Amino acid sequence: MGIEAPPRRAALADALTQAGMLLAFAVQTGQAAVRVLLRRRLAWREVLEQAWFLAAVTTLPALLVTIPLGVVVALNVGSMAGQLGAEGYGGAVVAFVIVAQASPLICALMISGVGGSALCADLGARTIREEVDALEVMGIPAMERFVVPRVIAAVLVTTALACLVMAVGITASFAFQVIVLDDSPGSFLGTLTQFSRIEDFLIAEVKAAAFAVLAALVSCFKGLTAKGGPSGVGDAVNEAVVLSFILVFVANTVLTELYSVIVPARGAY
């Protein structure tokens, strides 16, 4: 594989070293993905198994987070809109909060905290048992066998999960505003369709895919560089989750700012 765990140094030096190694790991993963796709030797069975596993462990937690979020958004929006005399604009706020921001972030947190930790633990256990080294000796690149299928599976699951989260979040918010707050369903749906655009859904999917790539790369990197026995695997999992969260929020800020520059808001013509 060509990447080993960095030696322990001072905090700043260690952070810079790990950042450089992670960047090199990402480049190697991209090269391996191109090779397996061009040579048609992608481990599709591994992709499907990892996708099924990630979907099984992330779908229910994501929905359990989305439903209360949709209710909270509806409750706060309804209360504030009532004070301002704009009860009919709940759908506009839902379009911005749930579609553009919350859905990709919820998926990112699930794929990083739930799915990513499992990926890191699995690869870390294989690493300390020297299974990865054994495959390398037999001429089976670990990048092509382990990393590329997991990155592809993470992207597939996260983008699909983002659609499900958007649907459930909008439905929960709509039901709460109509049934509990007694708002007009027509005004909610009218402002939702008026202020939401196809581009908003597309950027949500782009964000979800980017977050999935970051989380999968960090989890695989930490898992394949784990050392020190079971305790080392536990440390690698903790570091992978924290680092994934940091990168996800940085990427979310960058993509949100780029989107606002590339796609102007309605009325900004």
Coordinates of C-alpha atoms in Angstrom, one line a residue:
M1 CA 0.0 0.0 0.0
G2 CA 2.9 2.3 0.6
I3 CA 1.4 4.2 3.6
E4 CA 2.4 3.5 7.2
A5 CA 1.4 5.1 10.5
P6 CA 3.4 8.3 11.1
P7 CA 5.7 8.4 14.2
R8 CA 4.4 10.4 17.2
R9 CA 5.6 14.0 17.2
A10 CA 4.6 17.3 18.6
A11 CA 0.9 18.1 18.1
L12 CA 1.3 20.6 15.2
A13 CA 3.9 18.5 13.4
D14 CA 1.8 15.4 13.8
A15 CA -1.3 17.1 12.5
L16 CA 0.6 18.4 9.4
T17 CA 2.2 15.0 8.8
Q18 CA -1.2 13.2 9.0
A19 CA -2.7 15.8 6.7
G20 CA 0.0 15.2 4.1
M21 CA -0.4 11.5 4.4
L22 CA -4.1 11.7 4.1
L23 CA -3.8 13.8 1.0
A24 CA -1.3 11.2 -0.5
F25 CA -3.8 8.4 0.5
A26 CA -6.6 10.2 -1.3
V27 CA -4.5 10.6 -4.5
Q28 CA -3.5 6.9 -4.4
T29 CA -7.2 6.0 -3.9
G30 CA -8.1 8.1 -7.0
Q31 CA -5.5 6.4 -9.0
A32 CA -6.6 2.9 -7.8
A33 CA -10.2 3.8 -8.7
V34 CA -9.2 4.8 -12.2
R35 CA -7.2 1.5 -12.6
V36 CA -10.0 -0.8 -11.5
L37 CA -12.6 1.0 -13.6
L38 CA -10.5 1.0 -16.7
R39 CA -9.4 -2.6 -16.3
R40 CA -13.0 -3.7 -15.3
R41 CA -11.8 -5.5 -12.1
L42 CA -13.8 -3.6 -9.5
A43 CA -14.9 -5.9 -6.7
W44 CA -18.6 -5.4 -7.2
R45 CA -19.5 -8.0 -4.6
E46 CA -17.5 -6.1 -2.0
V47 CA -19.2 -2.8 -3.1
L48 CA -22.7 -4.4 -2.7
E49 CA -21.8 -5.9 0.7
Q50 CA -20.4 -2.7 2.1
A51 CA -23.3 -0.7 0.7
W52 CA -25.8 -3.0 2.3
F53 CA -23.9 -2.9 5.6
L54 CA -23.7 0.9 5.5
A55 CA -27.4 1.3 4.6
A56 CA -28.4 -1.1 7.4
V57 CA -26.5 0.8 10.1
T58 CA -27.2 4.3 9.0
T59 CA -30.8 4.4 7.7
L60 CA -32.7 4.1 11.0
P61 CA -30.5 6.5 13.0
A62 CA -30.8 9.0 10.2
L63 CA -34.6 8.8 10.2
L64 CA -34.7 9.0 14.0
V65 CA -32.7 12.3 13.8
T66 CA -34.7 13.7 10.8
I67 CA -38.2 13.3 12.2
P68 CA -37.6 15.4 15.4
L69 CA -35.6 17.9 13.3
G70 CA -38.5 18.4 10.9
V71 CA -40.9 18.9 13.9
V72 CA -38.5 21.4 15.6
V73 CA -38.1 23.3 12.3
A74 CA -41.9 23.4 11.9
L75 CA -42.5 24.5 15.5
N76 CA -40.0 27.3 15.5
V77 CA -40.9 28.5 12.0
G78 CA -44.6 28.4 12.9
S79 CA -44.0 30.4 16.1
M80 CA -41.8 33.0 14.4
A81 CA -44.0 33.3 11.4
G82 CA -47.1 33.8 13.6
Q83 CA -45.4 36.7 15.3
L84 CA -44.4 38.3 12.0
G85 CA -47.7 37.6 10.3
A86 CA -46.1 35.3 7.7
E87 CA -47.7 32.0 8.5
G88 CA -47.7 30.9 4.9
Y89 CA -43.9 30.9 4.5
G90 CA -43.1 27.7 6.4
G91 CA -42.4 25.8 3.2
A92 CA -39.7 28.3 2.2
V93 CA -37.8 27.9 5.4
V94 CA -38.1 24.1 5.2
A95 CA -36.8 24.3 1.6
F96 CA -33.7 26.1 2.9
V97 CA -33.1 24.3 6.2
I98 CA -33.9 20.7 5.4
V99 CA -33.1 20.4 1.7
A100 CA -30.0 22.5 1.4
Q101 CA -28.4 22.1 4.8
A102 CA -29.8 19.5 7.2
S103 CA -30.2 16.5 4.9
P104 CA -26.5 16.3 3.7
L105 CA -25.2 17.1 7.1
I106 CA -27.3 14.4 8.8
C107 CA -26.1 11.9 6.2
A108 CA -22.5 13.0 6.8
L109 CA -22.8 12.5 10.5
M110 CA -24.3 9.1 10.1
I111 CA -21.8 7.9 7.5
S112 CA -18.9 9.3 9.6
G113 CA -20.0 8.4 13.1
V114 CA -21.8 5.2 12.5
G115 CA -20.7 3.8 9.2
G116 CA -17.2 5.2 9.2
S117 CA -16.4 3.9 12.7
A118 CA -17.4 0.5 11.6
L119 CA -15.3 0.7 8.4
C120 CA -12.3 1.9 10.4
A121 CA -12.7 -0.9 13.0
D122 CA -13.0 -3.6 10.3
L123 CA -9.9 -2.4 8.4
G124 CA -8.0 -1.8 11.6
A125 CA -8.7 -5.4 12.8
R126 CA -7.5 -6.7 9.4
T127 CA -4.4 -4.6 9.7
I128 CA -3.3 -5.7 13.1
R129 CA -3.9 -9.3 12.1
E130 CA -1.7 -8.7 9.1
E131 CA -4.3 -9.8 6.7
V132 CA -3.7 -6.6 4.6
D133 CA 0.0 -7.4 4.4
A134 CA -0.7 -11.0 3.4
L135 CA -2.9 -9.8 0.5
E136 CA -0.2 -7.3 -0.6
V137 CA 2.4 -10.2 -0.6
M138 CA 0.0 -12.2 -2.8
G139 CA -0.2 -9.3 -5.3
I140 CA -3.6 -8.1 -4.4
P141 CA -3.4 -4.3 -3.8
A142 CA -5.2 -3.2 -0.6
M143 CA -6.3 0.0 -2.2
E144 CA -8.2 -1.8 -5.0
R145 CA -9.5 -4.6 -2.7
F146 CA -10.6 -2.6 0.3
V147 CA -10.5 1.2 -0.1
V148 CA -12.1 1.8 -3.6
P149 CA -15.2 -0.5 -3.0
R150 CA -15.8 1.2 0.4
V151 CA -15.6 4.7 -1.0
I152 CA -18.0 3.8 -3.8
A153 CA -20.4 2.1 -1.4
A154 CA -20.3 5.1 0.9
V155 CA -21.1 7.5 -2.0
L156 CA -24.0 5.3 -3.2
V157 CA -25.5 4.9 0.3
T158 CA -25.1 8.6 1.3
T159 CA -26.6 10.0 -1.8
A160 CA -29.6 7.7 -1.6
L161 CA -29.9 8.4 2.1
A162 CA -30.0 12.1 1.4
C163 CA -33.0 11.7 -0.8
L164 CA -34.8 9.7 1.9
V165 CA -33.9 12.3 4.6
M166 CA -35.2 15.1 2.5
A167 CA -38.5 13.3 1.9
V168 CA -39.0 12.4 5.6
G169 CA -37.9 15.8 6.9
I170 CA -40.3 17.7 4.6
T171 CA -43.1 15.3 5.3
A172 CA -42.6 15.6 9.1
S173 CA -42.5 19.4 8.9
F174 CA -45.6 19.5 6.6
A175 CA -47.6 17.2 8.8
F176 CA -46.8 19.1 12.0
Q177 CA -47.6 22.5 10.5
V178 CA -50.8 21.3 9.0
I179 CA -52.1 19.0 11.7
V180 CA -50.8 20.6 14.9
L181 CA -50.4 24.3 14.0
D182 CA -53.4 24.3 11.7
D183 CA -51.7 26.0 8.8
S184 CA -52.9 25.9 5.3
P185 CA -51.4 22.9 3.3
G186 CA -51.7 24.9 0.1
S187 CA -49.6 27.8 1.3
F188 CA -47.0 25.5 2.7
L189 CA -46.6 23.6 -0.5
G190 CA -46.9 26.8 -2.5
T191 CA -43.9 28.5 -0.8
L192 CA -42.0 25.2 -0.8
T193 CA -42.2 24.9 -4.6
Q194 CA -41.7 28.7 -5.0
F195 CA -38.5 29.0 -3.0
S196 CA -36.9 25.6 -3.7
R197 CA -35.1 24.9 -7.0
I198 CA -33.7 21.9 -8.7
E199 CA -30.3 23.3 -8.0
D200 CA -30.9 23.1 -4.2
F201 CA -31.6 19.4 -4.5
L202 CA -28.6 18.9 -6.7
I203 CA -26.2 20.7 -4.3
A204 CA -27.6 18.6 -1.5
E205 CA -26.6 15.5 -3.4
V206 CA -23.2 16.9 -4.3
K207 CA -22.6 17.7 -0.7
A208 CA -23.7 14.2 0.4
A209 CA -21.3 12.6 -2.1
A210 CA -18.4 14.8 -1.1
F211 CA -19.0 14.1 2.6
A212 CA -19.2 10.4 1.9
V213 CA -15.8 10.5 0.1
L214 CA -14.2 12.4 2.9
A215 CA -15.6 10.1 5.6
A216 CA -14.7 6.9 3.8
L217 CA -11.2 8.1 3.0
V218 CA -10.5 9.1 6.6
S219 CA -11.9 5.9 8.0
C220 CA -10.0 3.7 5.5
F221 CA -6.8 5.6 6.1
K222 CA -7.0 5.4 9.9
G223 CA -8.0 1.7 9.7
L224 CA -5.1 0.7 7.4
T225 CA -2.5 2.7 9.5
A226 CA -3.7 1.4 12.8
K227 CA -1.1 -0.2 15.1
G228 CA -0.7 -1.2 18.7
G229 CA -3.2 -4.0 19.0
P230 CA -6.9 -3.6 19.9
S231 CA -6.3 -0.4 21.8
G232 CA -4.6 1.1 18.7
V233 CA -7.7 0.2 16.7
G234 CA -9.9 1.9 19.2
D235 CA -7.7 5.0 19.0
A236 CA -7.9 4.9 15.2
V237 CA -11.7 4.8 15.3
N238 CA -11.9 7.8 17.6
E239 CA -9.5 9.8 15.5
A240 CA -11.3 8.9 12.3
V241 CA -14.7 10.0 13.7
V242 CA -13.3 13.4 14.9
L243 CA -11.3 14.1 11.8
S244 CA -14.3 13.2 9.6
F245 CA -16.5 15.6 11.4
I246 CA -14.0 18.4 11.1
L247 CA -13.5 17.8 7.3
V248 CA -17.2 17.5 6.7
F249 CA -18.0 20.9 8.3
V250 CA -15.1 22.5 6.5
A251 CA -16.3 21.1 3.2
N252 CA -19.9 22.1 3.9
T253 CA -18.8 25.7 4.4
V254 CA -16.8 25.7 1.2
L255 CA -19.5 24.1 -0.9
T256 CA -22.2 26.4 0.5
E257 CA -20.2 29.5 -0.3
L258 CA -19.4 28.3 -3.8
Y259 CA -23.0 27.5 -4.4
S260 CA -24.1 31.0 -3.4
V261 CA -21.6 32.4 -5.8
I262 CA -22.2 30.1 -8.7
V263 CA -26.0 30.0 -8.4
P264 CA -27.4 33.4 -7.4
A265 CA -30.4 33.6 -5.1
R266 CA -33.8 34.2 -6.6
G267 CA -34.4 37.9 -7.3
A268 CA -30.6 38.5 -7.6
Y269 CA -30.5 39.3 -11.3

